[in-house]
mmCIF file of C-alpha atoms in Angstrom:
data_model
loop_
_atom_site.group_PDB
_atom_site.id
_atom_site.type_symbol
_atom_site.label_atom_id
_atom_site.label_comp_id
_atom_site.label_asym_id
_atom_site.label_seq_id
_atom_site.Cartn_x
_atom_site.Cartn_y
_atom_site.Cartn_z
ATOM 1 C CA MET A 1 0.000 0.000 0.000
ATOM 2 C CA VAL A 2 2.818 2.421 0.887
ATOM 3 C CA LYS A 3 4.594 1.685 -2.396
ATOM 4 C CA LYS A 4 1.430 2.452 -4.391
ATOM 5 C CA ALA A 5 0.851 5.660 -2.433
ATOM 6 C CA LYS A 6 4.440 6.763 -3.118
ATOM 7 C CA THR A 7 3.980 6.109 -6.834
ATOM 8 C CA ILE A 8 0.814 8.199 -6.880
ATOM 9 C CA GLN A 9 2.541 10.982 -4.940
ATOM 10 C CA ASP A 10 5.511 10.956 -7.334
ATOM 11 C CA GLU A 11 3.250 11.177 -10.395
ATOM 12 C CA SER A 12 1.210 13.974 -8.826
ATOM 13 C CA GLY A 13 4.428 15.854 -8.091
ATOM 14 C CA LYS A 14 5.572 15.538 -11.708
ATOM 15 C CA ILE A 15 2.255 16.901 -12.954
ATOM 16 C CA THR A 16 2.358 19.805 -10.513
ATOM 17 C CA ASP A 17 5.970 20.631 -11.400
ATOM 18 C CA ALA A 18 5.209 20.558 -15.126
ATOM 19 C CA HIS A 19 2.195 22.827 -14.626
ATOM 20 C CA VAL A 20 4.239 25.385 -12.652
ATOM 21 C CA ASN A 21 7.120 25.175 -15.142
ATOM 22 C CA ASP A 22 4.763 25.759 -18.069
ATOM 23 C CA GLY A 23 3.382 28.931 -16.513
ATOM 24 C CA LEU A 24 6.797 30.317 -15.634
ATOM 25 C CA LEU A 25 8.277 29.505 -19.031
ATOM 26 C CA GLN A 26 5.405 31.260 -20.788
ATOM 27 C CA LYS A 27 5.833 34.273 -18.525
ATOM 28 C CA PHE A 28 9.577 34.423 -19.213
ATOM 29 C CA ALA A 29 8.978 34.028 -22.959
ATOM 30 C CA ASN A 30 6.634 37.027 -22.918
ATOM 31 C CA GLN A 31 9.314 39.070 -21.155
ATOM 32 C CA ALA A 32 12.180 37.992 -23.419
ATOM 33 C CA ASP A 33 13.759 40.633 -25.640
ATOM 34 C CA ASN A 34 15.349 38.071 -27.934
ATOM 35 C CA PRO A 35 12.847 36.303 -30.230
ATOM 36 C CA ALA A 36 15.041 33.190 -30.418
ATOM 37 C CA GLU A 37 15.080 32.921 -26.635
ATOM 38 C CA ALA A 38 11.314 33.427 -26.465
ATOM 39 C CA LYS A 39 10.812 30.690 -29.061
ATOM 40 C CA LEU A 40 13.011 28.291 -27.096
ATOM 41 C CA LEU A 41 11.185 29.016 -23.842
ATOM 42 C CA LEU A 42 7.828 28.417 -25.519
ATOM 43 C CA ARG A 43 9.117 25.158 -26.973
ATOM 44 C CA ILE A 44 10.138 23.982 -23.505
ATOM 45 C CA ALA A 45 6.751 25.117 -22.130
ATOM 46 C CA ARG A 46 4.994 23.043 -24.811
ATOM 47 C CA ALA A 47 7.043 20.012 -23.738
ATOM 48 C CA GLN A 48 5.809 20.539 -20.190
ATOM 49 C CA ARG A 49 2.192 20.614 -21.391
ATOM 50 C CA GLU A 50 2.793 17.428 -23.368
ATOM 51 C CA LEU A 51 4.181 15.801 -20.235
ATOM 52 C CA ILE A 52 0.976 16.726 -18.391
ATOM 53 C CA ALA A 53 -1.212 15.465 -21.234
ATOM 54 C CA GLY A 54 0.706 12.192 -21.352
ATOM 55 C CA THR A 55 -0.112 11.447 -17.734
ATOM 56 C CA ARG A 56 -3.877 11.537 -18.248
#
């Protein structure tokens, strides 16, 4: 039971981290002066959203 609970907690943590990362990356991309940097940040943010979607 403890092992299953830990697995659930770990997965929930990954989802939460990805959600927070996505928001921050989008915020930083909007503040970026360099379009190439903004594009990279948005690409990483998209990867975080895909990670979230893959867990559902």
